[in-house]
């Protein structure tokens, strides 16, 4: 689809009559949701905000008959319902509003007062005006400006008590006794809501703390102890009051932390996340991360500032977390436990222990699947599992475990927004494991473009591994069907797909070029690099082998030397692992077709085992590249003096340093197990060097030795050594005959 | 008196002419190459030597026992030692030989072997055609 047609389609969709816009939201329905205490607070708050927005929108064009009611409803939503729903009313009443809430309340009061100014006098209007007056007192005290008491006339409970508390707050500093009397009256009023009563009870001690009375803290602690366990907002408020009192008294906010910790310890599971978020936010405002010592900090304090503390004392934080999580019941973590477990796993990942981190994230997500951290934990676990399973050092068993874990997570977290991405990850892991059917299943379940590319890749690999032509054709058809439309700039995987497609159809030249271009892209997945190397080297052998790794392959080898090593070794092994069994001519032909790999880049060579380096040297020798082989065999010989290594080095230096080679061959003949492959090759090498300058004497020596060896084994150690020894003996006989004739 | 003086001069001249001035006997240090050094320098064939061990059976001239070690371990029993050794040497006429003329031969008599038996074996090796024949160094000769 072109951009132009897409734009037209979008315009057309925009022009369609939308039901949402055609029918404005039903205010009665929204109000019902707001008042329905059985609904969740976020749902009620969302409904309220929609109702406020709708009333604001309707107000300018409302009929005069509806306008007053609409204005009163809006004012009530702004200064009474909203503060009540978001819990700011009581916080405002005791002067504990957060700065951002303070600004919002101020804005709401101003808007409400403006609305009330335009409405005729009525009992409802007077109540709302009194509330606005009380809020204005709160705001004035917050700003430190003078305010006059709000009138109580005509007000009934609980509006009356709210205004009384605001008035009492005005007197708290100048006439504490009068203020306390007013607050006591509020507390003792029958039927007053518990939150309003709590506000009144807190204000007295808070005022005392402001005056520097240390006894106020114990009064607040007594209030904290008596607060209902289920009233989260009230307990948060008590904690805030304790923190404020501690600040006035210039003391550490230990009592507040204890109150909030107690809240998190006992909070119901369904409220744990919101309570934890509120508490953490509060602790962050009163604790300086620089002063927190991980070894002595309370779990709540550590949880609130853990990332800052970990930056300067990672070991201390890890030790503290391990200690707390070891027995979370004793540590009294409650709702903090999932957060701390998440942070512990995160620190493991930061420290590079990805496998352990993935395990911890996964365990946390499965055991606390209802906690908000579970979502992020399982996503991190999946990402880590994916990255780990594609790591070159990961074993097949670990990959299998990762695939199982990913499958379980996809099944359990069925509504996770990242599920499609996980499916693609799983498909890629299965591709890397060579389980093409499982990979296809995983990719097919996801509609994303990367999943379709994965599916196309899985089918292409199926085609490359297929035996019958019909199977190849069917797999290619499936791959073509899955292949997404080409983009303007092809992705690395897209280039790989095109290369493999060419490979499957026998176009090795195109295959090599495309795959090499894909390998040059650092964003190519590890598993794709593995496939790319394999198929590139294979297609280059079938086309004409370039004399060195092509640029893309060289860049990929530099990035992932162990992957390159595995691919190169696999290619060499198919030709040279049993080099004793193939003729020199065949080995030379094989070596020529492997020139792309010889010698591998130094970074790749450095990752090879001695046996793998010996294999490279063998291939180089078969290609008669003795100097390059000697550069490998020399260090090998320094590491190990076994006959096979000595033989390799002797062959490598036979032309450049014949004396050293001769001594090595002699040493092999003396040290190697008689009649072993190395021993026979040592005999050949020694005699070859002896006869390098033919003479009657050396001819006699060669003939005598070959005759003796024939007594030992009539087959002279096998086809290759027999041919070499018999060839030498024949030359020696000719030389001897020539010498005798002279 | 004159004859006495003549005789005295005659004797003086005789002793002057008959006297030779020789230096006192002493040991001179001479650096001789030994076999080990020679091998280390890479000279020689580098081949393992044929070791012929001899043990006298009696004081009779040909009554001794010979055992071979090294590249040649057996010889035909129907020939003399010299002929057997010659038959083992590779040549244009004998392409099936097992050793070369230049293969070292080391004669290793046991401590109680009679000298004539050792010399007999030495002669047989030289007669067979080997041109590197030597006696095994005794423990006293062995390089330290």
Tab-separated table of N, CA and C in Angstrom, chain B residues 55-115:
chain	number	residue	atom	x	y	z
B	55	UNK	N	79.537	-63.178	24.064
B	55	UNK	CA	79.822	-63.855	25.350
B	55	UNK	C	80.626	-65.122	25.029
B	56	UNK	N	81.825	-65.205	25.579
B	56	UNK	CA	82.655	-66.394	25.318
B	56	UNK	C	82.056	-67.604	26.001
B	57	UNK	N	82.083	-68.737	25.250
B	57	UNK	CA	81.565	-69.979	25.831
B	57	UNK	C	82.710	-70.789	26.459
B	58	UNK	N	83.904	-70.762	25.779
B	58	UNK	CA	85.091	-71.446	26.296
B	58	UNK	C	86.321	-70.734	25.728
B	59	UNK	N	87.461	-71.306	25.957
B	59	UNK	CA	88.689	-70.678	25.472
B	59	UNK	C	88.960	-71.036	24.019
B	60	UNK	N	88.103	-71.921	23.430
B	60	UNK	CA	88.299	-72.314	22.024
B	60	UNK	C	88.167	-71.072	21.135
B	61	UNK	N	88.804	-71.076	19.981
B	61	UNK	CA	88.872	-69.895	19.138
B	61	UNK	C	87.497	-69.413	18.656
B	62	UNK	N	86.626	-70.349	18.206
B	62	UNK	CA	85.319	-69.916	17.664
B	62	UNK	C	84.160	-70.186	18.612
B	63	UNK	N	84.465	-70.456	19.856
B	63	UNK	CA	83.393	-70.844	20.793
B	63	UNK	C	82.874	-69.617	21.557
B	64	UNK	N	82.082	-68.855	20.905
B	64	UNK	CA	81.435	-67.696	21.569
B	64	UNK	C	80.019	-67.531	21.020
B	65	UNK	N	79.226	-66.811	21.785
B	65	UNK	CA	77.810	-66.610	21.409
B	65	UNK	C	77.595	-65.130	21.036
B	66	UNK	N	76.827	-64.928	19.964
B	66	UNK	CA	76.587	-63.569	19.467
B	66	UNK	C	75.076	-63.258	19.501
B	67	UNK	N	74.719	-62.116	20.051
B	67	UNK	CA	73.304	-61.646	20.014
B	67	UNK	C	73.265	-60.263	19.358
B	68	UNK	N	72.266	-60.076	18.473
B	68	UNK	CA	72.173	-58.780	17.766
B	68	UNK	C	70.999	-57.948	18.274
B	69	UNK	N	71.241	-56.679	18.327
B	69	UNK	CA	70.172	-55.727	18.695
B	69	UNK	C	70.181	-54.581	17.695
B	70	UNK	N	69.086	-53.829	17.666
B	70	UNK	CA	69.030	-52.677	16.752
B	70	UNK	C	68.337	-53.059	15.456
B	71	UNK	N	68.679	-52.390	14.380
B	71	UNK	CA	67.959	-52.616	13.123
B	71	UNK	C	68.109	-54.040	12.587
B	72	UNK	N	69.125	-54.725	13.031
B	72	UNK	CA	69.334	-56.116	12.578
B	72	UNK	C	69.269	-57.005	13.800
B	73	UNK	N	68.254	-57.824	13.858
B	73	UNK	CA	68.119	-58.645	15.070
B	73	UNK	C	68.350	-60.124	14.803
B	74	UNK	N	68.283	-60.526	13.544
B	74	UNK	CA	68.528	-61.954	13.241
B	74	UNK	C	69.451	-62.057	12.023
B	75	UNK	N	70.158	-63.202	11.975
B	75	UNK	CA	71.045	-63.484	10.831
B	75	UNK	C	70.793	-64.930	10.400
B	76	UNK	N	71.081	-65.251	9.123
B	76	UNK	CA	70.924	-66.651	8.721
B	76	UNK	C	71.878	-67.536	9.541
B	77	UNK	N	71.407	-68.684	9.942
B	77	UNK	CA	72.220	-69.561	10.819
B	77	UNK	C	73.164	-70.455	10.014
B	78	UNK	N	72.866	-70.513	8.685
B	78	UNK	CA	73.694	-71.445	7.894
B	78	UNK	C	74.941	-70.783	7.322
B	79	UNK	N	75.239	-69.622	7.693
B	79	UNK	CA	76.438	-68.944	7.158
B	79	UNK	C	77.301	-68.463	8.314
B	80	UNK	N	78.498	-68.078	7.934
B	80	UNK	CA	79.379	-67.519	8.965
B	80	UNK	C	78.869	-66.128	9.322
B	81	UNK	N	79.397	-65.610	10.419
B	81	UNK	CA	78.946	-64.294	10.873
B	81	UNK	C	79.204	-63.240	9.794
B	82	UNK	N	80.388	-63.273	9.196
B	82	UNK	CA	80.736	-62.260	8.181
B	82	UNK	C	79.811	-62.361	6.989
B	83	UNK	N	79.523	-63.580	6.552
B	83	UNK	CA	78.645	-63.737	5.379
B	83	UNK	C	77.213	-63.293	5.696
B	84	UNK	N	76.774	-63.649	6.878
B	84	UNK	CA	75.421	-63.244	7.294
B	84	UNK	C	75.276	-61.736	7.319
B	85	UNK	N	76.300	-61.099	7.873
B	85	UNK	CA	76.253	-59.635	7.938
B	85	UNK	C	76.278	-59.028	6.536
B	86	UNK	N	77.113	-59.606	5.675
B	86	UNK	CA	77.205	-59.070	4.309
B	86	UNK	C	75.856	-59.198	3.586
B	87	UNK	N	75.162	-60.328	3.841
B	87	UNK	CA	73.874	-60.547	3.167
B	87	UNK	C	72.799	-59.545	3.617
B	88	UNK	N	73.031	-58.903	4.760
B	88	UNK	CA	72.022	-57.951	5.247
B	88	UNK	C	72.252	-56.526	4.709
B	89	UNK	N	73.362	-56.312	4.034
B	89	UNK	CA	73.683	-54.945	3.578
B	89	UNK	C	73.058	-54.682	2.198
B	90	UNK	N	72.366	-53.545	2.124
B	90	UNK	CA	71.742	-53.162	0.857
B	90	UNK	C	72.821	-52.779	-0.156
B	91	UNK	N	72.610	-53.237	-1.384
B	91	UNK	CA	73.489	-52.820	-2.485
B	91	UNK	C	72.701	-52.982	-3.773
B	92	UNK	N	73.282	-52.551	-4.858
B	92	UNK	CA	72.579	-52.690	-6.135
B	92	UNK	C	72.280	-54.155	-6.407
B	93	UNK	N	73.180	-55.009	-5.960
B	93	UNK	CA	72.971	-56.444	-6.187
B	93	UNK	C	72.037	-57.031	-5.138
B	94	UNK	N	71.950	-56.407	-3.997
B	94	UNK	CA	71.137	-56.957	-2.897
B	94	UNK	C	70.095	-55.928	-2.449
B	95	UNK	N	69.070	-55.698	-3.273
B	95	UNK	CA	68.092	-54.639	-2.934
B	95	UNK	C	67.214	-54.962	-1.722
B	96	UNK	N	67.278	-56.203	-1.260
B	96	UNK	CA	66.412	-56.558	-0.129
B	96	UNK	C	67.129	-56.457	1.223
B	97	UNK	N	68.333	-55.925	1.221
B	97	UNK	CA	69.072	-55.793	2.467
B	97	UNK	C	68.330	-54.920	3.468
B	98	UNK	N	68.710	-55.164	4.724
B	98	UNK	CA	67.967	-54.465	5.786
B	98	UNK	C	68.757	-53.316	6.409
B	99	UNK	N	70.054	-53.279	6.120
B	99	UNK	CA	70.859	-52.196	6.685
B	99	UNK	C	71.788	-51.640	5.600
B	100	UNK	N	72.360	-50.487	5.913
B	100	UNK	CA	73.279	-49.855	4.977
B	100	UNK	C	74.710	-50.097	5.439
B	101	UNK	N	75.662	-49.954	4.510
B	101	UNK	CA	77.069	-50.114	4.881
B	101	UNK	C	77.462	-49.094	5.948
B	102	UNK	N	76.774	-47.979	5.901
B	102	UNK	CA	77.115	-46.904	6.830
B	102	UNK	C	76.390	-47.025	8.172
B	103	UNK	N	75.549	-48.040	8.300
B	103	UNK	CA	74.902	-48.259	9.598
B	103	UNK	C	76.000	-48.581	10.626
B	104	UNK	N	76.026	-47.837	11.744
B	104	UNK	CA	77.069	-48.111	12.734
B	104	UNK	C	76.943	-49.518	13.324
B	105	UNK	N	78.091	-50.130	13.574
B	105	UNK	CA	78.102	-51.442	14.236
B	105	UNK	C	78.855	-51.254	15.544
B	106	UNK	N	78.240	-51.637	16.612
B	106	UNK	CA	78.879	-51.502	17.920
B	106	UNK	C	79.067	-52.900	18.500
B	107	UNK	N	80.313	-53.232	18.786
B	107	UNK	CA	80.611	-54.551	19.353
B	107	UNK	C	80.664	-54.392	20.867
B	108	UNK	N	79.838	-55.175	21.522
B	108	UNK	CA	79.712	-55.022	22.974
B	108	UNK	C	80.016	-56.353	23.657
B	109	UNK	N	81.294	-56.597	23.925
B	109	UNK	CA	81.633	-57.857	24.608
B	109	UNK	C	81.256	-57.778	26.084
B	110	UNK	N	80.880	-58.916	26.634
B	110	UNK	CA	80.594	-58.916	28.074
B	110	UNK	C	81.924	-58.875	28.832
B	111	UNK	N	81.872	-58.694	30.119
B	111	UNK	CA	83.095	-58.473	30.897
B	111	UNK	C	84.049	-59.670	30.830
B	112	UNK	N	83.490	-60.886	30.693
B	112	UNK	CA	84.361	-62.079	30.719
B	112	UNK	C	84.658	-62.601	29.311
B	113	UNK	N	84.354	-61.826	28.281
B	113	UNK	CA	84.626	-62.280	26.916
B	113	UNK	C	86.121	-62.274	26.647
B	114	UNK	N	86.522	-63.294	25.944
B	114	UNK	CA	87.958	-63.363	25.621
B	114	UNK	C	88.267	-62.379	24.507
B	115	UNK	N	89.462	-61.831	24.590
B	115	UNK	CA	89.837	-60.764	23.662
B	115	UNK	C	89.822	-61.270	22.218
